[in-house]
Amino acid sequence: MNRGNAVKSGKALTSASPEAQSRVAYFEERRDQIVATIRELVEIESPSDSKPAVDRLSETVARKFAALGGQVRRHRASEFGNHLQVDFAGKSGGRPVLLLGHYDTVYPLGTIASMPCRVVDNKLTGPGVLDMKSGIALMLHALAALQDWQGKDWHGKDRELPRPVSVLLVSDEEVGSDSSRAITESLAKKAAAVLVLEPSYGFEGAVKTARKGVGEYTVKVTGKASHAGLDFQKGVNAILELARQIEKVSGFTDLKKGLTVNVGIVSGGSRTNVVPAEATAHVDVRIARRKDAGRIDKKMRSLRPFNRQCKLEITGGINRPPMERTSGVAALYTKAVAIARDLGWKLGEAAVGGGSDGNFTAGLGIPTLDGLGGVGDGAHAPHEHILIPDLPRRAALLAGLIELV
Ligand SMILES: [Zn+2]
């Protein structure tokens, strides 16, 4: 997911250290390879609801991580694609850093025909290119570089990473992460920090230090059908009741607290000449503060019918807790800013309304930094693209963070 609403960011600086410059140069030289990796991943379409398609991509990605020497483990999922865990040993021992992401997209199979993966004006287009196949490619290339920079061992093989790294790529993030959440949480608990390769925010590539929590509710009203002409008074209009409930729940919005309630889908009724017996609303709830979760949930569940002849049924709940800007998150951001400064640019931060699996890891109190992936625009939209010139410094930032956190 990728929807933003606030950003603090800055302009590029030009004071890169020589070592940092050589790192960016390393990735500049490999820019076409990074683009080729992203293209390969984008061209294997992977909508969340197609297990065979997602598994195909999963196997391609698994081969690439295995080629770097990672221990591949597949977490089988029956309804969704398999989730992929890859573990790398490190020279230093200690707790791994977790690189987190997803390989499912929101686009149905065949979208690539109308949204091809193409280079146009230094942009790379295609379904999922920003959210978040470029993020997966950045993981691969940053890890390869870190191995490269350790030099070769006696057998001419790449040396191991400076520290242990775990990678988790899930297949169901775009549809709520129900089947992967427990895996994400268990790996996060073992990690020193979590780096989420979801898209960055805005064209300056800000990272995400806060995300809203997300809830979904269904409000279903049952009334009583009757002929609108012959038996009007015998009917109980479910749509009328739902309309009043919609007013009520919309009133729960509290912008100062970052709490929003959006009735996004309504349905009901059958014909104009029938008093409708059923009406349903689907509601999206966002919270910025963890402490609001229980409160809004209770309010939703306490809804009672205005018209006592109607039956009201409330289902759903808060799915993702908010990612709050805790001191752990802020400390990670400070490290990222220092690395970026050394690379010659000022890294901004953003608080956004959309959730990701980073919400789960941050919710457990594990230091989490999100939005470390590609820079671009149009996630989930026909104009989705990334800016190719940003790839080298994003890869250098990720490599630096893996070493430092
Ligand atoms: Zn995403």
mmCIF file of C-alpha atoms and ligand atoms in Angstrom:
data_model
loop_
_atom_site.group_PDB
_atom_site.id
_atom_site.type_symbol
_atom_site.label_atom_id
_atom_site.label_comp_id
_atom_site.label_asym_id
_atom_site.label_seq_id
_atom_site.Cartn_x
_atom_site.Cartn_y
_atom_site.Cartn_z
ATOM 1 C CA MET A 1 0.000 0.000 0.000
ATOM 2 C CA ASN A 2 1.205 3.473 -0.602
ATOM 3 C CA ARG A 3 -0.795 6.548 0.186
ATOM 4 C CA GLY A 4 0.814 9.583 1.733
ATOM 5 C CA ASN A 5 -0.390 12.773 3.300
ATOM 6 C CA ALA A 6 2.482 14.588 4.966
ATOM 7 C CA VAL A 7 6.142 15.047 4.186
ATOM 8 C CA LYS A 8 9.182 16.820 5.513
ATOM 9 C CA SER A 9 12.003 16.693 3.046
ATOM 10 C CA GLY A 10 14.983 18.563 1.701
ATOM 11 C CA LYS A 11 17.074 19.385 -1.314
ATOM 12 C CA ALA A 12 20.133 17.498 -2.481
ATOM 13 C CA LEU A 13 23.473 18.402 -0.904
ATOM 14 C CA THR A 14 26.822 17.895 -2.605
ATOM 15 C CA SER A 15 29.185 16.864 0.170
ATOM 16 C CA ALA A 16 29.574 13.123 -0.386
ATOM 17 C CA SER A 17 32.577 11.473 1.274
ATOM 18 C CA PRO A 18 35.021 9.719 -1.109
ATOM 19 C CA GLU A 19 34.035 6.265 0.163
ATOM 20 C CA ALA A 20 30.361 7.035 -0.199
ATOM 21 C CA GLN A 21 30.989 8.427 -3.674
ATOM 22 C CA SER A 22 32.695 5.219 -4.693
ATOM 23 C CA ARG A 23 29.714 3.227 -3.394
ATOM 24 C CA VAL A 24 27.258 5.271 -5.423
ATOM 25 C CA ALA A 25 29.606 4.937 -8.416
ATOM 26 C CA TYR A 26 29.586 1.157 -7.902
ATOM 27 C CA PHE A 27 25.809 1.118 -8.226
ATOM 28 C CA GLU A 28 25.836 3.673 -11.082
ATOM 29 C CA GLU A 29 27.991 1.214 -13.044
ATOM 30 C CA ARG A 30 25.416 -1.475 -12.357
ATOM 31 C CA ARG A 31 22.358 0.665 -12.963
ATOM 32 C CA ASP A 32 21.363 -1.220 -16.101
ATOM 33 C CA GLN A 33 21.649 -4.521 -14.229
ATOM 34 C CA ILE A 34 19.365 -3.213 -11.485
ATOM 35 C CA VAL A 35 16.858 -2.067 -14.113
ATOM 36 C CA ALA A 36 17.094 -5.481 -15.813
ATOM 37 C CA THR A 37 16.338 -7.218 -12.499
ATOM 38 C CA ILE A 38 13.315 -4.989 -11.880
ATOM 39 C CA ARG A 39 12.064 -5.565 -15.416
ATOM 40 C CA GLU A 40 12.347 -9.325 -15.015
ATOM 41 C CA LEU A 41 10.285 -9.186 -11.796
ATOM 42 C CA VAL A 42 7.648 -6.833 -13.247
ATOM 43 C CA GLU A 43 7.184 -8.995 -16.335
ATOM 44 C CA ILE A 44 6.221 -11.960 -14.162
ATOM 45 C CA GLU A 45 2.797 -10.690 -13.133
ATOM 46 C CA SER A 46 1.747 -11.562 -9.585
ATOM 47 C CA PRO A 47 -1.749 -10.534 -8.463
ATOM 48 C CA SER A 48 -2.449 -11.505 -4.847
ATOM 49 C CA ASP A 49 -5.361 -13.734 -5.857
ATOM 50 C CA SER A 50 -3.456 -15.938 -8.298
ATOM 51 C CA LYS A 51 -1.369 -18.480 -6.407
ATOM 52 C CA PRO A 52 0.212 -20.037 -9.529
ATOM 53 C CA ALA A 53 1.308 -16.616 -10.781
ATOM 54 C CA VAL A 54 2.718 -15.480 -7.437
ATOM 55 C CA ASP A 55 4.486 -18.821 -6.937
ATOM 56 C CA ARG A 56 6.129 -18.420 -10.343
ATOM 57 C CA LEU A 57 7.568 -15.067 -9.293
ATOM 58 C CA SER A 58 8.463 -16.458 -5.883
ATOM 59 C CA GLU A 59 10.597 -19.187 -7.469
ATOM 60 C CA THR A 60 12.427 -16.683 -9.673
ATOM 61 C CA VAL A 61 13.151 -14.493 -6.662
ATOM 62 C CA ALA A 62 14.202 -17.535 -4.593
ATOM 63 C CA ARG A 63 16.749 -18.533 -7.252
ATOM 64 C CA LYS A 64 18.252 -15.051 -7.211
ATOM 65 C CA PHE A 65 18.671 -15.018 -3.427
ATOM 66 C CA ALA A 66 20.009 -18.586 -3.486
ATOM 67 C CA ALA A 67 22.619 -17.504 -6.051
ATOM 68 C CA LEU A 68 23.887 -15.033 -3.431
ATOM 69 C CA GLY A 69 24.321 -17.895 -0.980
ATOM 70 C CA GLY A 70 21.140 -17.341 1.043
ATOM 71 C CA GLN A 71 19.335 -20.242 2.746
ATOM 72 C CA VAL A 72 15.915 -20.315 1.135
ATOM 73 C CA ARG A 73 12.857 -21.390 3.081
ATOM 74 C CA ARG A 74 9.354 -21.467 1.623
ATOM 75 C CA HIS A 75 6.397 -20.990 3.925
ATOM 76 C CA ARG A 76 3.657 -22.827 2.064
ATOM 77 C CA ALA A 77 0.304 -21.079 1.814
ATOM 78 C CA SER A 78 -2.700 -22.859 0.361
ATOM 79 C CA GLU A 79 -4.832 -19.899 -0.709
ATOM 80 C CA PHE A 80 -2.080 -17.458 -1.580
ATOM 81 C CA GLY A 81 1.396 -17.710 -3.046
ATOM 82 C CA ASN A 82 4.094 -19.158 -0.807
ATOM 83 C CA HIS A 83 5.940 -16.728 1.422
ATOM 84 C CA LEU A 84 9.691 -16.635 0.999
ATOM 85 C CA GLN A 85 12.266 -16.432 3.764
ATOM 86 C CA VAL A 86 15.973 -16.195 2.998
ATOM 87 C CA ASP A 87 18.665 -16.197 5.678
ATOM 88 C CA PHE A 88 22.244 -15.037 5.264
ATOM 89 C CA ALA A 89 24.962 -15.665 7.810
ATOM 90 C CA GLY A 90 27.147 -12.713 8.720
ATOM 91 C CA LYS A 91 30.713 -12.179 9.805
ATOM 92 C CA SER A 92 29.748 -10.431 12.996
ATOM 93 C CA GLY A 93 27.092 -12.811 14.330
ATOM 94 C CA GLY A 94 24.423 -11.219 16.491
ATOM 95 C CA ARG A 95 20.852 -10.503 15.571
ATOM 96 C CA PRO A 96 19.933 -10.232 11.897
ATOM 97 C CA VAL A 97 18.438 -7.217 10.243
ATOM 98 C CA LEU A 98 15.123 -8.136 8.578
ATOM 99 C CA LEU A 99 14.505 -6.910 5.023
ATOM 100 C CA LEU A 100 10.736 -6.977 4.577
ATOM 101 C CA GLY A 101 8.514 -6.731 1.532
ATOM 102 C CA HIS A 102 5.909 -8.379 -0.661
ATOM 103 C CA TYR A 103 5.800 -9.646 -4.217
ATOM 104 C CA ASP A 104 2.080 -9.552 -4.816
ATOM 105 C CA THR A 105 0.509 -6.689 -6.747
ATOM 106 C CA VAL A 106 -2.998 -5.258 -7.116
ATOM 107 C CA TYR A 107 -3.101 -5.743 -10.884
ATOM 108 C CA PRO A 108 -5.037 -8.601 -12.517
ATOM 109 C CA LEU A 109 -3.195 -10.946 -14.886
ATOM 110 C CA GLY A 110 -2.822 -9.412 -18.335
ATOM 111 C CA THR A 111 -2.458 -5.819 -17.106
ATOM 112 C CA ILE A 112 1.080 -5.802 -18.483
ATOM 113 C CA ALA A 113 -0.393 -5.673 -22.015
ATOM 114 C CA SER A 114 -1.855 -2.208 -21.426
ATOM 115 C CA MET A 115 0.808 -1.120 -18.915
ATOM 116 C CA PRO A 116 4.057 -2.491 -20.356
ATOM 117 C CA CYS A 117 7.388 -2.365 -18.555
ATOM 118 C CA ARG A 118 9.213 0.326 -20.503
ATOM 119 C CA VAL A 119 11.900 2.941 -20.093
ATOM 120 C CA VAL A 120 10.543 6.392 -20.945
ATOM 121 C CA ASP A 121 12.451 9.576 -20.017
ATOM 122 C CA ASN A 122 14.491 7.885 -17.284
ATOM 123 C CA LYS A 123 11.358 6.353 -15.829
ATOM 124 C CA LEU A 124 10.588 2.653 -15.677
ATOM 125 C CA THR A 125 6.892 1.814 -15.940
ATOM 126 C CA GLY A 126 4.818 -1.294 -15.314
ATOM 127 C CA PRO A 127 2.451 -2.966 -12.828
ATOM 128 C CA GLY A 128 4.084 -3.188 -9.409
ATOM 129 C CA VAL A 129 7.300 -1.494 -10.527
ATOM 130 C CA LEU A 130 7.097 0.932 -7.588
ATOM 131 C CA ASP A 131 4.986 -1.175 -5.208
ATOM 132 C CA MET A 132 7.242 -2.982 -4.767
ATOM 133 C CA LYS A 133 9.287 -4.939 -7.277
ATOM 134 C CA SER A 134 11.993 -2.277 -7.407
ATOM 135 C CA GLY A 135 12.298 -2.745 -3.631
ATOM 136 C CA ILE A 136 13.013 -6.461 -4.109
ATOM 137 C CA ALA A 137 15.645 -5.659 -6.740
ATOM 138 C CA LEU A 138 17.259 -3.161 -4.346
ATOM 139 C CA MET A 139 17.520 -5.899 -1.697
ATOM 140 C CA LEU A 140 19.235 -8.240 -4.161
ATOM 141 C CA HIS A 141 21.705 -5.670 -5.438
ATOM 142 C CA ALA A 142 22.536 -4.196 -2.032
ATOM 143 C CA LEU A 143 23.283 -7.677 -0.638
ATOM 144 C CA ALA A 144 25.404 -8.571 -3.672
ATOM 145 C CA ALA A 145 27.368 -5.350 -3.248
ATOM 146 C CA LEU A 146 27.957 -5.903 0.464
ATOM 147 C CA GLN A 147 29.403 -9.322 -0.368
ATOM 148 C CA ASP A 148 31.476 -7.831 -3.164
ATOM 149 C CA TRP A 149 32.915 -5.167 -0.891
ATOM 150 C CA GLN A 150 34.172 -7.816 1.532
ATOM 151 C CA GLY A 151 36.532 -9.058 -1.196
ATOM 152 C CA LYS A 152 37.073 -12.672 -2.287
ATOM 153 C CA ASP A 153 38.110 -15.578 -0.096
ATOM 154 C CA TRP A 154 40.879 -18.125 -0.893
ATOM 155 C CA HIS A 155 38.607 -19.993 -3.286
ATOM 156 C CA GLY A 156 37.672 -16.870 -5.212
ATOM 157 C CA LYS A 157 34.180 -16.911 -3.693
ATOM 158 C CA ASP A 158 32.441 -13.820 -2.376
ATOM 159 C CA ARG A 159 32.830 -13.412 1.345
ATOM 160 C CA GLU A 160 29.889 -13.454 3.703
ATOM 161 C CA LEU A 161 27.936 -10.362 4.629
ATOM 162 C CA PRO A 162 29.239 -8.073 7.384
ATOM 163 C CA ARG A 163 26.250 -9.076 9.557
ATOM 164 C CA PRO A 164 23.415 -11.640 9.437
ATOM 165 C CA VAL A 165 20.453 -10.703 7.278
ATOM 166 C CA SER A 166 16.993 -12.251 6.928
ATOM 167 C CA VAL A 167 14.724 -11.484 4.022
ATOM 168 C CA LEU A 168 10.969 -12.023 4.123
ATOM 169 C CA LEU A 169 8.824 -11.540 1.046
ATOM 170 C CA VAL A 170 5.119 -12.239 1.478
ATOM 171 C CA SER A 171 2.453 -12.927 -1.126
ATOM 172 C CA ASP A 172 -0.655 -11.382 0.434
ATOM 173 C CA GLU A 173 0.256 -7.859 1.606
ATOM 174 C CA GLU A 174 -2.107 -6.154 -0.807
ATOM 175 C CA VAL A 175 -5.035 -8.131 0.571
ATOM 176 C CA GLY A 176 -4.372 -7.704 4.297
ATOM 177 C CA SER A 177 -1.507 -10.145 5.060
ATOM 178 C CA ASP A 178 -3.722 -12.584 6.967
ATOM 179 C CA SER A 179 -1.737 -15.649 5.918
ATOM 180 C CA SER A 180 1.719 -14.093 6.457
ATOM 181 C CA ARG A 181 1.286 -11.927 9.534
ATOM 182 C CA ALA A 182 2.435 -14.562 12.041
ATOM 183 C CA ILE A 183 5.604 -15.253 10.017
ATOM 184 C CA THR A 184 6.381 -11.544 9.742
ATOM 185 C CA GLU A 185 5.923 -11.084 13.475
ATOM 186 C CA SER A 186 8.027 -14.081 14.463
ATOM 187 C CA LEU A 187 10.952 -13.008 12.254
ATOM 188 C CA ALA A 188 10.668 -9.410 13.435
ATOM 189 C CA LYS A 189 10.949 -10.520 17.062
ATOM 190 C CA LYS A 190 14.349 -12.069 16.297
ATOM 191 C CA ALA A 191 15.618 -9.038 14.380
ATOM 192 C CA ALA A 192 17.716 -6.079 15.488
ATOM 193 C CA ALA A 193 15.698 -3.870 13.158
ATOM 194 C CA VAL A 194 13.285 -4.110 10.235
ATOM 195 C CA LEU A 195 13.901 -2.345 6.938
ATOM 196 C CA VAL A 196 10.804 -2.233 4.737
ATOM 197 C CA LEU A 197 11.374 -1.845 1.005
ATOM 198 C CA GLU A 198 7.953 -0.390 0.224
ATOM 199 C CA PRO A 199 7.920 2.663 -2.078
ATOM 200 C CA SER A 200 9.383 5.883 -0.744
ATOM 201 C CA TYR A 201 7.236 8.992 -0.391
ATOM 202 C CA GLY A 202 7.214 11.779 -2.969
ATOM 203 C CA PHE A 203 9.732 12.531 -5.693
ATOM 204 C CA GLU A 204 12.432 13.328 -3.140
ATOM 205 C CA GLY A 205 12.220 9.778 -1.849
ATOM 206 C CA ALA A 206 11.378 10.379 1.812
ATOM 207 C CA VAL A 207 11.299 7.332 4.072
ATOM 208 C CA LYS A 208 8.215 6.546 6.132
ATOM 209 C CA THR A 209 8.505 6.872 9.882
ATOM 210 C CA ALA A 210 4.806 6.656 10.691
ATOM 211 C CA ARG A 211 1.883 4.879 9.119
ATOM 212 C CA LYS A 212 -1.724 4.838 10.131
ATOM 213 C CA GLY A 213 -3.346 1.696 11.427
ATOM 214 C CA VAL A 214 -6.131 0.271 9.315
ATOM 215 C CA GLY A 215 -9.474 -1.271 10.136
ATOM 216 C CA GLU A 216 -12.346 -2.541 8.037
ATOM 217 C CA TYR A 217 -15.944 -2.906 9.124
ATOM 218 C CA THR A 218 -19.161 -4.019 7.518
ATOM 219 C CA VAL A 219 -22.439 -2.526 8.716
ATOM 220 C CA LYS A 220 -25.372 -4.641 7.622
ATOM 221 C CA VAL A 221 -28.980 -3.589 8.129
ATOM 222 C CA THR A 222 -31.929 -5.939 7.819
ATOM 223 C CA GLY A 223 -35.393 -4.401 7.524
ATOM 224 C CA LYS A 224 -38.560 -5.763 5.983
ATOM 225 C CA ALA A 225 -39.586 -5.845 2.354
ATOM 226 C CA SER A 226 -43.008 -4.724 1.131
ATOM 227 C CA HIS A 227 -44.681 -3.266 -1.960
ATOM 228 C CA ALA A 228 -43.861 0.443 -2.057
ATOM 229 C CA GLY A 229 -47.318 1.208 -3.457
ATOM 230 C CA LEU A 230 -49.680 -1.304 -1.906
ATOM 231 C CA ASP A 231 -48.084 -2.028 1.474
ATOM 232 C CA PHE A 232 -45.736 0.869 2.132
ATOM 233 C CA GLN A 233 -46.418 0.964 5.845
ATOM 234 C CA LYS A 234 -45.739 -2.748 6.294
ATOM 235 C CA GLY A 235 -42.163 -2.334 5.070
ATOM 236 C CA VAL A 236 -39.104 -1.394 7.125
ATOM 237 C CA ASN A 237 -36.661 0.505 4.928
ATOM 238 C CA ALA A 238 -33.137 -0.844 5.484
ATOM 239 C CA ILE A 239 -31.574 1.840 3.262
ATOM 240 C CA LEU A 240 -33.074 4.629 5.349
ATOM 241 C CA GLU A 241 -31.663 3.031 8.498
ATOM 242 C CA LEU A 242 -28.270 2.574 6.846
ATOM 243 C CA ALA A 243 -28.239 6.228 5.764
ATOM 244 C CA ARG A 244 -28.607 7.264 9.405
ATOM 245 C CA GLN A 245 -25.855 4.848 10.453
ATOM 246 C CA ILE A 246 -23.580 6.270 7.749
ATOM 247 C CA GLU A 247 -24.060 9.766 9.179
ATOM 248 C CA LYS A 248 -23.311 8.420 12.628
ATOM 249 C CA VAL A 249 -20.091 6.521 11.823
ATOM 250 C CA SER A 250 -18.807 9.303 9.584
ATOM 251 C CA GLY A 251 -19.109 11.531 12.632
ATOM 252 C CA PHE A 252 -16.520 9.385 14.440
ATOM 253 C CA THR A 253 -13.829 11.007 12.269
ATOM 254 C CA ASP A 254 -11.459 13.097 14.361
ATOM 255 C CA LEU A 255 -8.918 14.747 12.077
ATOM 256 C CA LYS A 256 -6.895 16.226 14.960
ATOM 257 C CA LYS A 257 -6.178 12.702 16.186
ATOM 258 C CA GLY A 258 -5.553 11.417 12.679
ATOM 259 C CA LEU A 259 -8.616 9.226 12.972
ATOM 260 C CA THR A 260 -10.751 8.855 9.853
ATOM 261 C CA VAL A 261 -13.847 6.836 9.045
ATOM 262 C CA ASN A 262 -14.681 6.421 5.378
ATOM 263 C CA VAL A 263 -17.817 4.698 4.154
ATOM 264 C CA GLY A 264 -16.455 3.501 0.845
ATOM 265 C CA ILE A 265 -19.019 1.058 -0.521
ATOM 266 C CA VAL A 266 -22.777 0.885 -0.031
ATOM 267 C CA SER A 267 -25.276 -1.517 -1.464
ATOM 268 C CA GLY A 268 -28.919 -2.313 -0.847
ATOM 269 C CA GLY A 269 -32.385 -2.662 -2.256
ATOM 270 C CA SER A 270 -33.654 -4.518 -5.286
ATOM 271 C CA ARG A 271 -36.197 -2.353 -7.135
ATOM 272 C CA THR A 272 -37.567 1.152 -6.786
ATOM 273 C CA ASN A 273 -41.057 -0.177 -6.042
ATOM 274 C CA VAL A 274 -39.904 -2.402 -3.187
ATOM 275 C CA VAL A 275 -39.232 -1.158 0.331
ATOM 276 C CA PRO A 276 -35.685 -2.516 0.754
ATOM 277 C CA ALA A 277 -35.125 -5.291 3.280
ATOM 278 C CA GLU A 278 -31.326 -5.168 3.165
ATOM 279 C CA ALA A 279 -28.559 -2.599 2.980
ATOM 280 C CA THR A 280 -24.838 -2.848 3.662
ATOM 281 C CA ALA A 281 -21.955 -0.395 4.068
ATOM 282 C CA HIS A 282 -18.239 -1.201 3.985
ATOM 283 C CA VAL A 283 -16.200 1.129 6.131
ATOM 284 C CA ASP A 284 -12.476 1.935 6.197
ATOM 285 C CA VAL A 285 -11.082 3.180 9.513
ATOM 286 C CA ARG A 286 -7.598 4.722 9.938
ATOM 287 C CA ILE A 287 -5.915 5.505 13.236
ATOM 288 C CA ALA A 288 -2.646 7.344 13.878
ATOM 289 C CA ARG A 289 -2.395 6.379 17.556
ATOM 290 C CA ARG A 290 -2.385 2.905 18.985
ATOM 291 C CA LYS A 291 -4.509 3.988 21.913
ATOM 292 C CA ASP A 292 -7.407 4.885 19.605
ATOM 293 C CA ALA A 293 -7.761 1.308 18.353
ATOM 294 C CA GLY A 294 -9.855 0.018 21.250
ATOM 295 C CA ARG A 295 -11.908 3.186 21.446
ATOM 296 C CA ILE A 296 -13.014 3.281 17.811
ATOM 297 C CA ASP A 297 -13.600 -0.475 17.784
ATOM 298 C CA LYS A 298 -15.913 -0.131 20.752
ATOM 299 C CA LYS A 299 -17.800 2.736 19.103
ATOM 300 C CA MET A 300 -18.330 0.712 15.941
ATOM 301 C CA ARG A 301 -19.526 -2.299 17.892
ATOM 302 C CA SER A 302 -21.857 -0.218 20.035
ATOM 303 C CA LEU A 303 -23.929 0.978 17.087
ATOM 304 C CA ARG A 304 -27.630 0.381 17.702
ATOM 305 C CA PRO A 305 -30.530 0.683 15.232
ATOM 306 C CA PHE A 306 -32.317 4.046 15.135
ATOM 307 C CA ASN A 307 -35.397 2.200 14.026
ATOM 308 C CA ARG A 308 -35.926 -0.643 16.484
ATOM 309 C CA GLN A 309 -37.635 -2.690 13.764
ATOM 310 C CA CYS A 310 -34.304 -2.966 11.973
ATOM 311 C CA LYS A 311 -31.597 -5.470 12.773
ATOM 312 C CA LEU A 312 -28.008 -4.260 12.770
ATOM 313 C CA GLU A 313 -24.975 -6.490 12.312
ATOM 314 C CA ILE A 314 -21.418 -5.160 12.672
ATOM 315 C CA THR A 315 -18.438 -7.258 11.593
ATOM 316 C CA GLY A 316 -14.734 -6.520 11.090
ATOM 317 C CA GLY A 317 -12.093 -4.876 13.224
ATOM 318 C CA ILE A 318 -8.730 -3.128 13.287
ATOM 319 C CA ASN A 319 -6.436 -5.184 11.051
ATOM 320 C CA ARG A 320 -3.100 -3.330 11.245
ATOM 321 C CA PRO A 321 -1.972 -1.349 14.262
ATOM 322 C CA PRO A 322 -0.482 2.056 13.484
ATOM 323 C CA MET A 323 3.261 2.357 12.973
ATOM 324 C CA GLU A 324 4.027 5.081 15.475
ATOM 325 C CA ARG A 325 7.187 7.188 15.373
ATOM 326 C CA THR A 326 8.656 5.633 18.504
ATOM 327 C CA SER A 327 12.158 6.408 19.763
ATOM 328 C CA GLY A 328 13.357 3.194 18.065
ATOM 329 C CA VAL A 329 11.934 4.343 14.736
ATOM 330 C CA ALA A 330 13.397 7.835 15.196
ATOM 331 C CA ALA A 331 16.841 6.389 15.994
ATOM 332 C CA LEU A 332 16.771 4.303 12.806
ATOM 333 C CA TYR A 333 15.757 7.351 10.810
ATOM 334 C CA THR A 334 18.652 9.331 12.309
ATOM 335 C CA LYS A 335 21.061 6.620 11.132
ATOM 336 C CA ALA A 336 19.535 6.678 7.653
ATOM 337 C CA VAL A 337 19.852 10.478 7.531
ATOM 338 C CA ALA A 338 23.555 10.210 8.438
ATOM 339 C CA ILE A 339 24.185 7.633 5.709
ATOM 340 C CA ALA A 340 22.292 9.704 3.147
ATOM 341 C CA ARG A 341 24.190 12.842 4.181
ATOM 342 C CA ASP A 342 27.425 10.971 3.623
ATOM 343 C CA LEU A 343 26.122 9.964 0.188
ATOM 344 C CA GLY A 344 25.443 13.636 -0.533
ATOM 345 C CA TRP A 345 21.734 14.048 -0.013
ATOM 346 C CA LYS A 346 19.221 15.050 2.596
ATOM 347 C CA LEU A 347 16.785 12.262 3.388
ATOM 348 C CA GLY A 348 13.293 13.386 4.387
ATOM 349 C CA GLU A 349 10.669 11.530 6.379
ATOM 350 C CA ALA A 350 6.929 11.217 5.961
ATOM 351 C CA ALA A 351 3.920 10.130 7.981
ATOM 352 C CA VAL A 352 1.449 8.404 5.702
ATOM 353 C CA GLY A 353 -2.123 7.127 5.857
ATOM 354 C CA GLY A 354 -1.509 3.777 4.172
ATOM 355 C CA GLY A 355 -0.519 0.651 6.071
ATOM 356 C CA SER A 356 2.120 -1.972 5.283
ATOM 357 C CA ASP A 357 3.568 -5.012 7.018
ATOM 358 C CA GLY A 358 5.859 -2.505 8.758
ATOM 359 C CA ASN A 359 2.814 -1.711 10.903
ATOM 360 C CA PHE A 360 2.987 -5.221 12.394
ATOM 361 C CA THR A 361 6.712 -5.093 13.175
ATOM 362 C CA ALA A 362 6.585 -1.556 14.566
ATOM 363 C CA GLY A 363 3.493 -2.580 16.536
ATOM 364 C CA LEU A 364 5.665 -5.146 18.344
ATOM 365 C CA GLY A 365 8.100 -2.398 19.311
ATOM 366 C CA ILE A 366 10.804 -3.515 16.848
ATOM 367 C CA PRO A 367 12.628 -0.504 15.340
ATOM 368 C CA THR A 368 11.231 -0.258 11.810
ATOM 369 C CA LEU A 369 12.029 2.035 8.907
ATOM 370 C CA ASP A 370 9.682 1.939 5.934
ATOM 371 C CA GLY A 371 9.654 3.432 2.449
ATOM 372 C CA LEU A 372 13.242 2.444 1.654
ATOM 373 C CA GLY A 373 12.273 1.168 -1.799
ATOM 374 C CA GLY A 374 12.019 2.886 -5.162
ATOM 375 C CA VAL A 375 11.251 6.538 -5.822
ATOM 376 C CA GLY A 376 8.363 7.273 -8.148
ATOM 377 C CA ASP A 377 4.636 7.756 -8.389
ATOM 378 C CA GLY A 378 1.367 6.055 -9.232
ATOM 379 C CA ALA A 379 1.345 2.989 -6.987
ATOM 380 C CA HIS A 380 -1.834 0.983 -7.784
ATOM 381 C CA ALA A 381 -2.533 3.275 -10.770
ATOM 382 C CA PRO A 382 -2.026 3.102 -14.549
ATOM 383 C CA HIS A 383 0.865 5.610 -14.441
ATOM 384 C CA GLU A 384 2.894 3.646 -11.858
ATOM 385 C CA HIS A 385 6.606 4.213 -12.428
ATOM 386 C CA ILE A 386 9.975 4.642 -10.740
ATOM 387 C CA LEU A 387 12.741 7.150 -11.404
ATOM 388 C CA ILE A 388 15.743 5.198 -12.689
ATOM 389 C CA PRO A 389 18.391 7.814 -11.709
ATOM 390 C CA ASP A 390 17.475 7.377 -8.013
ATOM 391 C CA LEU A 391 18.240 3.645 -7.947
ATOM 392 C CA PRO A 392 22.008 3.832 -7.234
ATOM 393 C CA ARG A 393 21.718 5.991 -4.148
ATOM 394 C CA ARG A 394 18.737 4.013 -2.834
ATOM 395 C CA ALA A 395 20.841 0.848 -3.135
ATOM 396 C CA ALA A 396 23.771 2.580 -1.399
ATOM 397 C CA LEU A 397 21.492 3.774 1.413
ATOM 398 C CA LEU A 398 20.121 0.276 1.939
ATOM 399 C CA ALA A 399 23.595 -1.280 1.944
ATOM 400 C CA GLY A 400 24.744 1.287 4.496
ATOM 401 C CA LEU A 401 21.753 0.631 6.754
ATOM 402 C CA ILE A 402 22.215 -3.142 6.640
ATOM 403 C CA GLU A 403 25.770 -2.629 7.922
ATOM 404 C CA LEU A 404 24.944 -0.037 10.522
ATOM 405 C CA VAL A 405 21.735 -0.997 12.316
HETATM 406 ZN ZN ZN B 1 3.324 -2.339 -1.099
#
